[in-house]
Amino acid sequence: MAVGLKLDIEFSGPDGQRATFGDLKRFVTRAEAGGCADEDELHLEMNENDEIKGFSLYLDPNS
């Protein structure tokens, strides 16, 4: 059985809080530390109106 960790970033939170540039930098730093490569695909997270609300990556839990 394959096990992985999902790393998410959403562009706005439940209270309407918007993601910041710092949030994006922390996401990229964690993704790199988790072993993500430049070629790894981003998985788009969509809302009920088919608008992009964020994205995610899958990380190796051993990184």
CSV table of N, CA and C in Angstrom, one decimal:
chain,number,residue,atom,x,y,z
A,1,MET,N,0.8,-1.2,0.0
A,1,MET,CA,0.0,0.0,0.0
A,1,MET,C,0.9,1.2,0.0
A,2,ALA,N,0.6,2.1,-0.9
A,2,ALA,CA,1.4,3.4,-1.0
A,2,ALA,C,0.8,4.4,0.0
A,3,VAL,N,1.7,5.1,0.6
A,3,VAL,CA,1.3,6.1,1.6
A,3,VAL,C,2.0,7.4,1.2
A,4,GLY,N,1.3,8.5,1.3
A,4,GLY,CA,1.8,9.8,0.9
A,4,GLY,C,1.2,10.9,1.8
A,5,LEU,N,1.7,12.0,1.7
A,5,LEU,CA,1.2,13.2,2.4
A,5,LEU,C,0.7,14.2,1.4
A,6,LYS,N,-0.4,14.8,1.6
A,6,LYS,CA,-1.0,15.8,0.7
A,6,LYS,C,-0.7,17.2,1.3
A,7,LEU,N,-0.1,18.0,0.5
A,7,LEU,CA,0.2,19.4,0.9
A,7,LEU,C,-0.8,20.3,0.2
A,8,ASP,N,-1.6,21.1,0.8
A,8,ASP,CA,-2.6,22.0,0.2
A,8,ASP,C,-2.3,23.4,0.5
A,9,ILE,N,-2.7,24.3,-0.5
A,9,ILE,CA,-2.8,25.7,-0.2
A,9,ILE,C,-4.1,26.2,-0.9
A,10,GLU,N,-4.9,26.9,-0.1
A,10,GLU,CA,-6.1,27.5,-0.6
A,10,GLU,C,-5.9,29.0,-0.7
A,11,PHE,N,-6.5,29.6,-1.8
A,11,PHE,CA,-6.3,31.0,-2.0
A,11,PHE,C,-7.1,31.9,-1.0
A,12,SER,N,-8.2,31.3,-0.4
A,12,SER,CA,-8.9,32.0,0.6
A,12,SER,C,-9.5,31.0,1.6
A,13,GLY,N,-9.5,31.4,2.8
A,13,GLY,CA,-10.0,30.5,3.9
A,13,GLY,C,-11.5,30.6,4.1
A,14,PRO,N,-12.0,29.9,5.1
A,14,PRO,CA,-13.4,29.9,5.4
A,14,PRO,C,-14.0,31.2,5.8
A,15,ASP,N,-13.2,32.1,6.4
A,15,ASP,CA,-13.7,33.4,6.8
A,15,ASP,C,-13.3,34.5,5.8
A,16,GLY,N,-13.0,34.1,4.6
A,16,GLY,CA,-12.6,35.1,3.6
A,16,GLY,C,-11.2,35.5,3.6
A,17,GLN,N,-10.4,35.0,4.5
A,17,GLN,CA,-9.0,35.3,4.6
A,17,GLN,C,-8.3,34.9,3.3
A,18,ARG,N,-7.5,35.8,2.8
A,18,ARG,CA,-6.8,35.5,1.5
A,18,ARG,C,-5.4,34.9,1.9
A,19,ALA,N,-4.9,34.0,1.0
A,19,ALA,CA,-3.6,33.5,1.2
A,19,ALA,C,-2.6,34.7,0.9
A,20,THR,N,-1.5,34.6,1.5
A,20,THR,CA,-0.5,35.7,1.4
A,20,THR,C,0.7,35.1,0.6
A,21,PHE,N,1.6,36.0,0.2
A,21,PHE,CA,2.9,35.6,-0.5
A,21,PHE,C,3.7,34.7,0.5
A,22,GLY,N,3.7,35.1,1.7
A,22,GLY,CA,4.4,34.3,2.7
A,22,GLY,C,3.8,32.9,2.8
A,23,ASP,N,2.5,32.7,2.7
A,23,ASP,CA,1.9,31.4,2.7
A,23,ASP,C,2.4,30.6,1.5
A,24,LEU,N,2.5,31.2,0.3
A,24,LEU,CA,3.0,30.6,-0.9
A,24,LEU,C,4.4,30.2,-0.7
A,25,LYS,N,5.3,31.0,-0.1
A,25,LYS,CA,6.7,30.7,0.1
A,25,LYS,C,6.8,29.5,1.0
A,26,ARG,N,6.0,29.5,2.1
A,26,ARG,CA,6.1,28.4,3.0
A,26,ARG,C,5.6,27.1,2.4
A,27,PHE,N,4.6,27.1,1.5
A,27,PHE,CA,4.1,26.0,0.7
A,27,PHE,C,5.3,25.4,-0.1
A,28,VAL,N,6.0,26.3,-0.9
A,28,VAL,CA,7.1,25.9,-1.8
A,28,VAL,C,8.2,25.3,-0.9
A,29,THR,N,8.6,26.0,0.2
A,29,THR,CA,9.6,25.5,1.0
A,29,THR,C,9.3,24.1,1.5
A,30,ARG,N,8.1,23.9,2.0
A,30,ARG,CA,7.7,22.5,2.5
A,30,ARG,C,7.7,21.5,1.4
A,31,ALA,N,7.2,21.9,0.2
A,31,ALA,CA,7.2,21.0,-0.9
A,31,ALA,C,8.6,20.6,-1.3
A,32,GLU,N,9.5,21.5,-1.3
A,32,GLU,CA,10.9,21.2,-1.7
A,32,GLU,C,11.5,20.3,-0.6
A,33,ALA,N,11.2,20.5,0.7
A,33,ALA,CA,11.7,19.7,1.7
A,33,ALA,C,11.1,18.3,1.7
A,34,GLY,N,9.9,18.2,1.1
A,34,GLY,CA,9.2,16.9,1.0
A,34,GLY,C,9.7,16.1,-0.2
A,35,GLY,N,10.6,16.7,-1.0
A,35,GLY,CA,11.1,15.9,-2.1
A,35,GLY,C,10.5,16.2,-3.5
A,36,CYS,N,9.6,17.2,-3.6
A,36,CYS,CA,9.0,17.5,-4.8
A,36,CYS,C,10.0,18.0,-5.8
A,37,ALA,N,9.8,17.6,-7.1
A,37,ALA,CA,10.7,18.0,-8.2
A,37,ALA,C,9.9,19.0,-9.0
A,38,ASP,N,10.7,19.7,-9.9
A,38,ASP,CA,10.1,20.7,-10.8
A,38,ASP,C,9.0,20.1,-11.7
A,39,GLU,N,9.2,18.8,-12.0
A,39,GLU,CA,8.3,18.2,-12.9
A,39,GLU,C,7.0,17.6,-12.2
A,40,ASP,N,6.9,17.6,-10.9
A,40,ASP,CA,5.8,17.1,-10.2
A,40,ASP,C,4.5,17.9,-10.5
A,41,GLU,N,3.4,17.3,-10.8
A,41,GLU,CA,2.2,17.9,-11.1
A,41,GLU,C,1.5,18.6,-9.9
A,42,LEU,N,0.9,19.7,-10.2
A,42,LEU,CA,0.0,20.4,-9.2
A,42,LEU,C,-1.4,19.8,-9.5
A,43,HIS,N,-2.1,19.5,-8.4
A,43,HIS,CA,-3.5,19.1,-8.5
A,43,HIS,C,-4.4,20.3,-8.1
A,44,LEU,N,-5.2,20.7,-9.1
A,44,LEU,CA,-6.0,21.9,-8.9
A,44,LEU,C,-7.2,21.5,-8.0
A,45,GLU,N,-7.5,22.4,-7.1
A,45,GLU,CA,-8.7,22.2,-6.2
A,45,GLU,C,-9.7,23.2,-6.7
A,46,MET,N,-10.9,22.7,-7.0
A,46,MET,CA,-11.9,23.5,-7.6
A,46,MET,C,-13.1,23.7,-6.6
A,47,ASN,N,-13.9,24.8,-6.8
A,47,ASN,CA,-15.1,24.9,-6.0
A,47,ASN,C,-16.3,24.5,-6.8
A,48,GLU,N,-17.5,24.7,-6.2
A,48,GLU,CA,-18.7,24.2,-6.9
A,48,GLU,C,-19.0,24.9,-8.2
A,49,ASN,N,-18.3,26.1,-8.4
A,49,ASN,CA,-18.5,26.9,-9.7
A,49,ASN,C,-17.4,26.6,-10.7
A,50,ASP,N,-16.6,25.6,-10.4
A,50,ASP,CA,-15.5,25.2,-11.3
A,50,ASP,C,-14.4,26.3,-11.3
A,51,GLU,N,-14.3,27.1,-10.2
A,51,GLU,CA,-13.2,28.1,-10.1
A,51,GLU,C,-12.1,27.4,-9.3
A,52,ILE,N,-10.9,27.8,-9.7
A,52,ILE,CA,-9.7,27.3,-8.9
A,52,ILE,C,-9.7,27.9,-7.5
A,53,LYS,N,-9.7,27.1,-6.5
A,53,LYS,CA,-9.6,27.7,-5.1
A,53,LYS,C,-8.3,27.4,-4.5
A,54,GLY,N,-7.4,26.6,-5.1
A,54,GLY,CA,-6.1,26.3,-4.6
A,54,GLY,C,-5.5,25.1,-5.3
A,55,PHE,N,-4.4,24.6,-4.8
A,55,PHE,CA,-3.8,23.4,-5.4
A,55,PHE,C,-3.1,22.6,-4.3
A,56,SER,N,-2.8,21.4,-4.7
A,56,SER,CA,-2.1,20.5,-3.8
A,56,SER,C,-1.0,19.7,-4.5
A,57,LEU,N,-0.1,19.1,-3.7
A,57,LEU,CA,0.9,18.2,-4.1
A,57,LEU,C,0.9,17.0,-3.2
A,58,TYR,N,1.5,15.9,-3.7
A,58,TYR,CA,1.6,14.8,-2.8
A,58,TYR,C,3.1,14.6,-2.5
A,59,LEU,N,3.4,14.5,-1.2
A,59,LEU,CA,4.8,14.4,-0.7
A,59,LEU,C,5.1,13.0,-0.2
A,60,ASP,N,6.4,12.6,-0.3
A,60,ASP,CA,6.9,11.4,0.3
A,60,ASP,C,6.9,11.5,1.8
A,61,PRO,N,6.2,10.7,2.6
A,61,PRO,CA,6.2,10.9,4.0
A,61,PRO,C,7.6,10.6,4.7
A,62,ASN,N,8.5,10.0,3.9
A,62,ASN,CA,9.8,9.8,4.5
A,62,ASN,C,10.8,10.9,4.3
A,63,SER,N,10.3,12.0,3.7
A,63,SER,CA,11.2,13.2,3.4
A,63,SER,C,11.2,14.1,4.6
